[in-house]
């Protein structure tokens, strides 16, 4: 059953795009029916990074913020109704994919999807500037909070159907009128002169023309695809710990991002999908908010540097932590996952790795995640894991520059499968499965397409 939902099990940046791409390649082996890759939440705060091999053997780095990662595999791409859709960014990414990969498949955007505009980004920056101390969120500045506020406010939401309609100019001006107090307070001052509306229209009119043909009733289109046995892959963004309800307030994003959400948002049945969680071997966090296993020692510093842990959207350094299985177990539960893909085990070879298996919460041991993480301290298991995969560069921060010899070493593990992995890594996998009570079904061993060991 190739229909899959992919979600992150930590604070985002787990390597979901690579796994999504892998699932597309797998679906291609199973049948030759159409493949759909559909974004169901979030917006350009995501930075889905992929390293795609070109015919000359070189790896090309491609980052999808607003568009689904299926752009790199010539899949049908879809945008669901809960997405913060940024047409400016989207169109740029599609154009880039057309020129680099010859992208030519269909683009399907739900008429119900809301549009993210320049004023959302400006309001995001303004709101963040008003926050002090603990209330600072460290947003990506992509306009996500103000967008979802407008969405929930209903009358200030502009849907994709309205965006591509002939009434767009009127609708935009009515919405801006409703928002005028806020926009003036935020000193988007040109609005007062009306010039700002003209600027928005000038940017969006050519994009609207280009995207008009993509508007559809996505829920019906996907249901038909399902009935025809086509392959649907639903692409989650961010990570479960940033979910608006199930993450930790206020250091979270503004969308619902669990695997059960697209089923409602797109009207799809749970029974037709496998749900896979993606977990990076070590968690990372960008922006504000507590990460209980934060590693301020050599492990954290070196991993941040050698793995190039910096935000694909903002370039900010990501904080690195030791593996936190309490978080992963919680995320596995709330997403009802069927299996886990583990990423980045190669980035921490030759390092002593300890694992958090419980928290001390006000003097009491617990394996549960509380709604606030400020008060917990990690309790690590007694075991230290350490594995060696290959002799070679420790700096893997620029995957497109990594040489063929290393690619061959990775390929040997892919071929050799689980049995070929170092003893400690195998033990790590077994202990992890026992604790989380969910299988690790694949382990990424490198950044490029195909570099995954099936377990
Ligand atoms: P926002 O989604 O831009 O409002 O940011 C809210 C919080 O979520 C901030 O801490 C961001 O750093 C974090 N965040 C949002 N998107 C991502 C992502 O794709 N990866 C990792 N962190 C993210």
Coordinates of C-alpha atoms and ligand atoms in Angstrom, one line a residue:
X1 CA 0.0 0.0 0.0
X2 CA 2.0 3.0 -1.2
X3 CA -0.3 5.7 0.3
X4 CA 1.6 7.3 3.1
X5 CA 1.6 10.2 5.5
X6 CA 5.0 11.4 6.6
X7 CA 5.4 13.5 9.8
X8 CA 8.3 14.7 11.9
X9 CA 8.7 13.2 15.4
X10 CA 10.8 16.0 17.0
X11 CA 11.0 19.8 16.5
X12 CA 11.3 19.7 12.7
X13 CA 14.3 19.3 10.4
X14 CA 14.3 15.5 10.8
X15 CA 15.0 14.9 7.1
X16 CA 11.4 14.3 6.0
X17 CA 12.0 15.5 2.5
X18 CA 14.6 12.8 1.8
X19 CA 12.3 10.1 3.1
X20 CA 9.4 11.5 1.1
X21 CA 11.6 11.3 -2.0
X22 CA 12.5 7.8 -1.1
X23 CA 8.8 6.8 -0.8
X24 CA 8.2 8.3 -4.2
X25 CA 11.0 6.2 -5.7
X26 CA 9.5 3.1 -4.0
X27 CA 6.0 3.8 -5.3
X28 CA 7.5 4.0 -8.8
X29 CA 8.9 0.4 -8.3
X30 CA 5.5 -0.8 -7.2
X31 CA 3.3 0.4 -10.1
X32 CA 3.4 2.9 -12.9
X33 CA 0.4 4.9 -11.7
X34 CA 0.5 8.6 -10.9
X35 CA 2.2 9.7 -7.7
X36 CA 0.8 12.6 -5.7
X37 CA 2.8 14.5 -3.2
X38 CA 0.5 16.8 -1.2
X39 CA 1.4 19.4 1.5
X40 CA -1.3 19.5 4.2
X41 CA -0.2 22.2 6.7
X42 CA 2.3 24.9 7.5
X43 CA 3.8 27.2 4.9
X44 CA 7.1 28.6 3.8
X45 CA 8.4 28.3 7.3
X46 CA 9.4 24.8 6.1
X47 CA 12.7 24.2 4.3
X48 CA 12.6 20.7 2.8
X49 CA 16.1 20.1 1.6
X50 CA 16.9 17.4 -1.0
X51 CA 20.1 16.3 -2.7
X52 CA 19.2 14.9 -6.1
X53 CA 21.7 13.1 -8.3
X54 CA 22.0 14.6 -11.8
X55 CA 22.9 12.5 -15.0
X56 CA 26.5 13.7 -14.6
X57 CA 26.7 12.1 -11.1
X58 CA 26.7 15.5 -9.3
X59 CA 24.3 16.1 -6.4
X60 CA 22.1 19.2 -6.7
X61 CA 20.7 20.8 -3.5
X62 CA 17.1 21.8 -3.8
X63 CA 15.1 23.4 -1.1
X64 CA 11.3 23.5 -1.2
X65 CA 9.7 25.9 1.2
X66 CA 6.2 26.6 -0.3
X67 CA 5.9 23.7 -2.7
X68 CA 5.8 20.0 -2.0
X69 CA 9.0 18.1 -2.4
X70 CA 7.5 16.1 -5.2
X71 CA 8.8 18.8 -7.6
X72 CA 12.1 16.9 -7.7
X73 CA 10.5 13.6 -8.8
X74 CA 8.1 14.9 -11.4
X75 CA 5.1 13.9 -9.1
X76 CA 1.7 15.5 -9.2
X77 CA 1.8 18.1 -6.5
X78 CA -1.1 19.3 -4.3
X79 CA -1.7 22.0 -1.7
X80 CA -4.3 21.2 0.9
X81 CA -6.7 23.6 2.6
X82 CA -4.7 24.0 5.9
X83 CA -1.6 25.2 4.2
X84 CA -0.4 28.8 4.5
X85 CA 0.0 29.2 0.7
X86 CA 2.7 31.6 -0.4
X87 CA 2.1 32.0 -4.2
X88 CA 5.2 34.2 -4.7
X89 CA 7.6 31.6 -3.2
X90 CA 5.6 28.7 -4.8
X91 CA 5.9 30.0 -8.3
X92 CA 9.7 30.6 -7.9
X93 CA 10.2 27.0 -6.7
X94 CA 8.1 25.6 -9.6
X95 CA 10.1 27.6 -12.1
X96 CA 13.4 26.5 -10.6
X97 CA 12.2 22.8 -10.7
X98 CA 11.1 23.3 -14.4
X99 CA 14.5 24.5 -15.3
X100 CA 16.7 22.2 -13.2
X101 CA 14.7 18.9 -13.4
X102 CA 12.4 19.5 -16.3
X103 CA 9.4 19.4 -13.9
X104 CA 6.2 19.0 -16.0
X105 CA 3.6 17.2 -13.9
X106 CA 0.2 18.6 -12.7
X107 CA -0.3 21.2 -10.0
X108 CA -3.5 21.0 -7.9
X109 CA -4.3 23.7 -5.3
X110 CA -7.4 23.4 -3.2
X111 CA -9.9 26.2 -3.7
X112 CA -10.2 26.3 0.0
X113 CA -6.6 27.1 0.7
X114 CA -5.8 30.5 2.3
X115 CA -3.2 32.9 0.8
X116 CA -0.2 34.2 2.7
X117 CA 0.6 37.8 1.7
X118 CA 3.5 40.2 2.3
X119 CA 1.6 41.9 5.1
X120 CA 1.6 38.6 7.1
X121 CA 5.4 38.5 7.0
X122 CA 5.5 42.2 8.1
X123 CA 3.0 41.6 10.9
X124 CA 5.1 38.5 12.0
X125 CA 8.2 40.7 12.3
X126 CA 6.2 43.3 14.2
X127 CA 4.5 40.9 16.6
X128 CA 7.9 39.3 17.3
X129 CA 9.4 42.7 18.0
X130 CA 6.7 43.3 20.7
X131 CA 7.5 40.0 22.5
X132 CA 10.0 40.1 25.3
X133 CA 11.7 37.5 27.6
X134 CA 9.9 34.2 27.8
X135 CA 7.2 35.2 25.3
X136 CA 9.6 35.5 22.4
X137 CA 9.0 32.7 19.9
X138 CA 11.9 33.1 17.5
X139 CA 9.6 32.6 14.5
X140 CA 11.0 32.0 11.0
X141 CA 9.5 35.4 10.0
X142 CA 7.5 33.8 7.2
X143 CA 4.1 35.3 8.3
X144 CA 2.8 32.0 9.8
X145 CA 1.2 33.3 13.0
X146 CA -0.6 36.3 11.4
X147 CA -1.7 34.1 8.5
X148 CA -3.4 31.5 10.8
X149 CA -4.9 34.4 12.8
X150 CA -6.6 35.6 9.7
X151 CA -7.7 32.1 8.8
X152 CA -9.3 31.6 12.2
X153 CA -10.9 35.1 11.9
X154 CA -12.6 33.8 8.7
X155 CA -13.5 37.2 7.2
X156 CA -9.9 38.2 6.8
X157 CA -9.0 34.9 5.0
X158 CA -8.6 35.1 1.3
X159 CA -9.0 31.6 -0.3
X160 CA -7.3 30.4 -3.4
X161 CA -10.7 30.4 -5.2
X162 CA -11.0 34.1 -4.4
X163 CA -7.4 34.8 -5.2
X164 CA -7.7 33.6 -8.8
X165 CA -11.2 35.1 -9.3
X166 CA -12.0 38.3 -11.1
X167 CA -13.1 39.9 -7.7
X168 CA -9.7 39.6 -6.2
X169 CA -8.9 43.3 -6.1
X170 CA -12.2 44.1 -4.3
X171 CA -11.8 41.3 -1.9
X172 CA -8.2 42.3 -1.0
X173 CA -9.2 45.9 -0.4
X174 CA -12.0 44.8 1.9
X175 CA -9.7 42.6 3.9
X176 CA -7.1 45.3 4.2
X177 CA -9.8 47.7 5.4
X178 CA -10.7 45.3 8.2
X179 CA -7.0 44.9 9.1
X180 CA -6.2 48.6 8.8
X181 CA -5.8 49.3 12.5
X182 CA -3.3 46.5 12.8
X183 CA -1.5 47.4 9.7
X184 CA -1.2 51.1 10.7
X185 CA 0.0 50.1 14.2
X186 CA 2.6 47.8 12.6
X187 CA 3.7 50.9 10.5
X188 CA 3.0 49.3 7.1
X189 CA 2.5 52.9 6.5
X190 CA 2.2 53.0 2.7
X191 CA -1.2 51.3 3.3
X192 CA -2.6 54.6 4.4
X193 CA -1.9 56.0 0.9
X194 CA -3.4 53.0 -0.8
X195 CA 0.0 52.5 -2.5
X196 CA 0.5 49.2 -0.6
X197 CA -2.6 47.6 -2.2
X198 CA -1.4 48.6 -5.7
X199 CA 2.0 47.1 -4.9
X200 CA 0.4 43.8 -3.8
X201 CA -1.8 43.7 -6.9
X202 CA 1.2 44.4 -9.2
X203 CA 3.1 41.4 -7.6
X204 CA 0.1 39.0 -7.6
X205 CA -1.7 39.7 -10.8
X206 CA 0.8 37.8 -13.1
X207 CA 1.0 34.9 -10.5
X208 CA -2.8 34.6 -10.3
X209 CA -3.0 34.4 -14.1
X210 CA -0.4 31.6 -14.1
X211 CA -2.0 29.6 -11.2
X212 CA -5.6 30.0 -12.1
X213 CA -5.7 26.6 -13.9
X214 CA -4.4 24.8 -10.8
X215 CA -7.5 25.6 -8.7
X216 CA -9.5 22.5 -7.9
X217 CA -11.7 20.6 -5.4
X218 CA -8.7 18.7 -4.1
X219 CA -10.7 16.4 -1.8
X220 CA -12.6 15.0 -4.8
X221 CA -9.5 14.8 -7.0
X222 CA -7.6 12.9 -4.3
X223 CA -10.6 10.6 -3.6
X224 CA -10.7 9.7 -7.3
X225 CA -7.0 9.1 -7.3
X226 CA -7.4 6.8 -4.4
X227 CA -10.2 4.9 -6.1
X228 CA -8.0 4.5 -9.3
X229 CA -5.2 3.0 -7.1
X230 CA -2.8 6.0 -7.7
X231 CA -0.2 6.7 -5.0
X232 CA -0.8 9.4 -2.5
X233 CA 1.9 10.7 -0.2
X234 CA 1.0 13.4 2.3
X235 CA 3.9 15.6 3.2
X236 CA 4.0 16.9 6.8
X237 CA 6.2 19.9 7.7
X238 CA 7.8 21.0 10.9
X239 CA 7.7 18.4 13.8
X240 CA 5.1 17.1 16.2
X241 CA 6.6 19.1 19.2
X242 CA 5.8 22.3 17.3
X243 CA 2.1 21.4 16.9
X244 CA -0.2 24.3 17.9
X245 CA -2.0 22.1 20.5
X246 CA 0.3 19.2 21.3
X247 CA 3.6 21.1 21.3
X248 CA 4.6 23.4 24.2
X249 CA 3.0 26.8 24.4
X250 CA 4.1 29.4 23.2
X251 CA 7.2 27.9 21.4
X252 CA 5.3 26.2 18.7
X253 CA 4.1 27.0 15.2
X254 CA 0.5 27.9 14.4
X255 CA -0.7 24.9 12.4
X256 CA -2.1 21.5 13.2
X257 CA 0.6 19.2 11.9
X258 CA -0.1 15.7 13.2
X259 CA -0.7 12.8 10.8
X260 CA -4.4 12.7 11.7
X261 CA -5.0 16.2 10.5
X262 CA -4.8 15.8 6.7
X263 CA -7.3 13.0 6.9
X264 CA -9.9 15.5 8.1
X265 CA -8.5 18.4 6.0
X266 CA -8.5 16.4 2.8
X267 CA -11.4 14.1 3.5
X268 CA -9.2 10.9 3.2
X269 CA -9.7 7.7 5.1
X270 CA -7.1 6.6 7.7
X271 CA -7.4 3.0 6.7
X272 CA -5.9 3.8 3.2
X273 CA -2.7 5.2 4.7
X274 CA 0.5 4.1 6.4
X275 CA 1.8 6.7 8.8
X276 CA 5.6 7.1 9.0
X277 CA 7.4 9.2 11.5
X278 CA 10.8 10.6 10.7
X279 CA 13.3 10.9 13.6
X280 CA 16.7 12.5 13.4
X281 CA 19.1 10.5 15.6
X282 CA 19.8 13.6 17.6
X283 CA 17.0 16.2 18.0
X284 CA 17.6 19.8 17.0
X285 CA 15.7 23.0 17.7
X286 CA 15.8 26.4 16.0
X287 CA 14.1 29.4 17.5
X288 CA 13.1 29.7 21.2
X289 CA 11.9 27.0 23.5
X290 CA 13.3 24.3 25.8
X291 CA 15.0 21.1 24.5
X292 CA 15.5 18.9 27.6
X293 CA 18.6 17.1 26.3
X294 CA 20.4 20.2 24.9
X295 CA 24.0 19.2 24.4
X296 CA 26.3 22.2 25.2
X297 CA 29.4 19.9 25.2
X298 CA 31.6 18.7 22.3
X299 CA 28.8 16.4 21.1
X300 CA 26.5 19.3 20.5
X301 CA 29.1 21.7 19.1
X302 CA 30.7 19.3 16.7
X303 CA 27.5 17.8 15.5
X304 CA 26.1 21.2 14.8
X305 CA 29.2 22.1 12.8
X306 CA 29.9 18.8 11.0
X307 CA 26.3 18.1 10.1
X308 CA 25.7 21.7 8.9
X309 CA 22.8 22.1 11.4
X310 CA 21.5 25.5 10.3
X311 CA 17.9 26.4 9.3
X312 CA 17.2 26.0 5.6
X313 CA 14.7 28.9 5.9
X314 CA 16.5 31.4 8.1
X315 CA 20.1 30.2 8.2
X316 CA 20.0 30.3 12.1
X317 CA 22.1 27.7 13.9
X318 CA 20.1 24.8 15.2
X319 CA 20.7 23.7 18.8
X320 CA 21.6 20.0 19.0
X321 CA 20.6 17.6 21.8
X322 CA 21.2 14.0 22.8
X323 CA 18.6 11.5 21.7
X324 CA 15.4 12.0 23.6
X325 CA 13.2 8.9 23.3
X326 CA 10.6 10.3 25.7
X327 CA 9.7 12.9 23.1
X328 CA 9.8 10.4 20.3
X329 CA 7.5 8.0 22.1
X330 CA 5.0 10.8 22.7
X331 CA 5.1 11.9 19.1
X332 CA 4.7 8.3 17.9
X333 CA 1.6 8.0 20.1
X334 CA -0.1 11.2 19.1
X335 CA 0.5 10.5 15.4
X336 CA -0.6 6.9 15.6
X337 CA 2.4 5.9 13.5
X338 CA 3.1 2.6 11.8
X339 CA 6.9 2.9 11.6
X340 CA 9.9 5.1 11.9
X341 CA 12.6 6.3 9.6
X342 CA 15.8 7.2 11.4
X343 CA 18.1 9.8 9.8
X344 CA 21.6 11.1 10.3
X345 CA 23.2 8.1 12.2
X346 CA 26.2 8.7 10.0
X347 CA 26.7 12.3 11.4
X348 CA 27.4 11.0 14.9
X349 CA 29.7 8.2 14.2
X350 CA 32.7 7.9 16.6
X351 CA 30.8 9.8 19.3
X352 CA 29.7 8.7 22.7
X353 CA 25.9 8.8 22.6
X354 CA 23.7 8.7 25.7
X355 CA 19.9 8.4 25.5
X356 CA 17.2 10.1 27.6
X357 CA 14.6 7.5 28.6
X358 CA 12.8 9.4 31.3
X359 CA 12.4 12.9 32.9
X360 CA 12.8 14.1 36.4
X361 CA 9.8 16.4 36.8
X362 CA 9.9 18.1 40.2
X363 CA 11.6 15.2 41.8
X364 CA 9.4 12.5 40.2
X365 CA 10.5 10.1 37.5
X366 CA 8.2 10.1 34.5
X367 CA 8.2 8.8 30.9
X368 CA 5.5 11.3 29.9
X369 CA 5.8 14.6 28.1
X370 CA 4.2 17.4 30.2
X371 CA 2.7 20.5 28.6
X372 CA 5.7 22.6 29.8
X373 CA 9.2 21.4 29.4
X374 CA 10.9 24.1 31.6
X375 CA 10.5 22.0 34.7
X376 CA 12.0 18.7 33.5
X377 CA 15.5 17.3 33.6
X378 CA 16.6 14.4 31.4
X379 CA 17.3 11.0 33.0
X380 CA 19.8 9.1 30.8
X381 CA 20.0 5.3 30.6
X382 CA 23.3 3.8 31.8
X383 CA 24.3 2.6 28.3
X384 CA 26.6 4.6 26.0
X385 CA 26.5 3.8 22.3
X386 CA 29.4 4.4 19.9
X387 CA 29.7 3.3 16.3
X388 CA 32.1 3.6 13.5
X389 CA 30.8 3.4 9.9
X390 CA 33.8 4.5 7.8
X391 CA 37.1 6.2 7.9
X392 CA 36.7 9.5 6.1
X393 CA 35.8 13.1 6.5
X394 CA 34.0 14.1 9.7
X395 CA 32.7 17.3 8.1
X396 CA 29.6 16.3 6.2
X397 CA 28.1 19.7 6.2
X398 CA 28.2 20.1 2.4
X399 CA 26.8 16.9 1.0
X400 CA 27.0 18.0 -2.6
X401 CA 30.8 18.1 -2.2
X402 CA 31.2 14.7 -0.7
X403 CA 33.3 12.4 -2.9
X404 CA 32.5 9.1 -4.7
X405 CA 34.5 7.0 -2.4
X406 CA 32.2 7.9 0.5
X407 CA 29.2 7.3 -1.6
X408 CA 30.5 3.8 -2.3
X409 CA 30.9 3.1 1.4
X410 CA 27.3 4.2 2.0
X411 CA 26.1 2.1 -0.9
X412 CA 27.8 -1.0 0.7
X413 CA 25.7 -0.6 3.8
X414 CA 22.5 -0.1 1.7
X415 CA 23.4 -3.4 -0.1
X416 CA 24.5 -5.2 3.1
X417 CA 21.3 -4.2 5.0
X418 CA 20.9 -4.4 8.8
X419 CA 23.4 -7.2 9.2
X420 CA 26.2 -5.1 7.8
X421 CA 25.7 -2.3 10.4
X422 CA 28.2 -1.9 13.3
X423 CA 27.2 -3.8 16.5
X424 CA 26.4 -0.7 18.6
X425 CA 24.2 0.8 16.0
X426 CA 22.2 -2.5 15.7
X427 CA 21.9 -2.5 19.5
X428 CA 20.7 1.1 19.4
X429 CA 18.0 0.2 16.9
X430 CA 16.8 -2.8 19.0
X431 CA 16.7 -0.8 22.2
X432 CA 14.9 2.0 20.5
X433 CA 12.3 -0.3 19.1
X434 CA 11.8 -1.9 22.5
X435 CA 11.3 1.5 24.2
X436 CA 9.2 3.2 21.6
X437 CA 7.2 0.0 20.7
X438 CA 7.3 0.8 17.0
X439 CA 9.6 -0.5 14.3
X440 CA 12.4 1.4 12.7
X441 CA 11.8 0.5 9.1
X442 CA 14.6 2.4 7.4
X443 CA 17.7 4.2 8.3
X444 CA 19.1 7.0 6.2
X445 CA 22.9 6.6 5.9
X446 CA 23.6 9.6 3.7
X447 CA 22.0 12.6 2.1
X448 CA 21.5 11.4 -1.5
X449 CA 18.6 9.5 -3.0
X450 CA 18.9 5.8 -2.3
X451 CA 21.2 6.1 0.7
X452 CA 18.8 4.3 3.0
X453 CA 19.3 0.9 4.7
X454 CA 16.0 -1.0 4.9
X455 CA 15.6 -2.7 8.3
Ligands
LIG1 P1 6.8 30.0 12.8 O1 6.3 28.7 12.3 O2 7.6 30.7 11.7 O3 5.8 30.9 13.4 O4 7.9 29.7 14.0 C1 7.4 29.2 15.2 C2 8.5 28.3 15.8 O5 8.6 27.1 15.0 C3 9.9 28.8 15.8 O6 10.6 28.3 16.9 C4 10.5 28.3 14.5 O7 11.9 28.2 14.6 C5 9.9 26.9 14.5 N1 9.8 26.4 13.1 C6 8.8 26.7 12.2 N2 9.0 26.0 11.1 C7 10.0 25.2 11.3 C8 10.7 24.1 10.5 O8 10.3 23.8 9.4 N3 11.7 23.5 11.1 C9 12.1 23.8 12.4 N4 11.6 24.7 13.2 C10 10.5 25.4 12.6

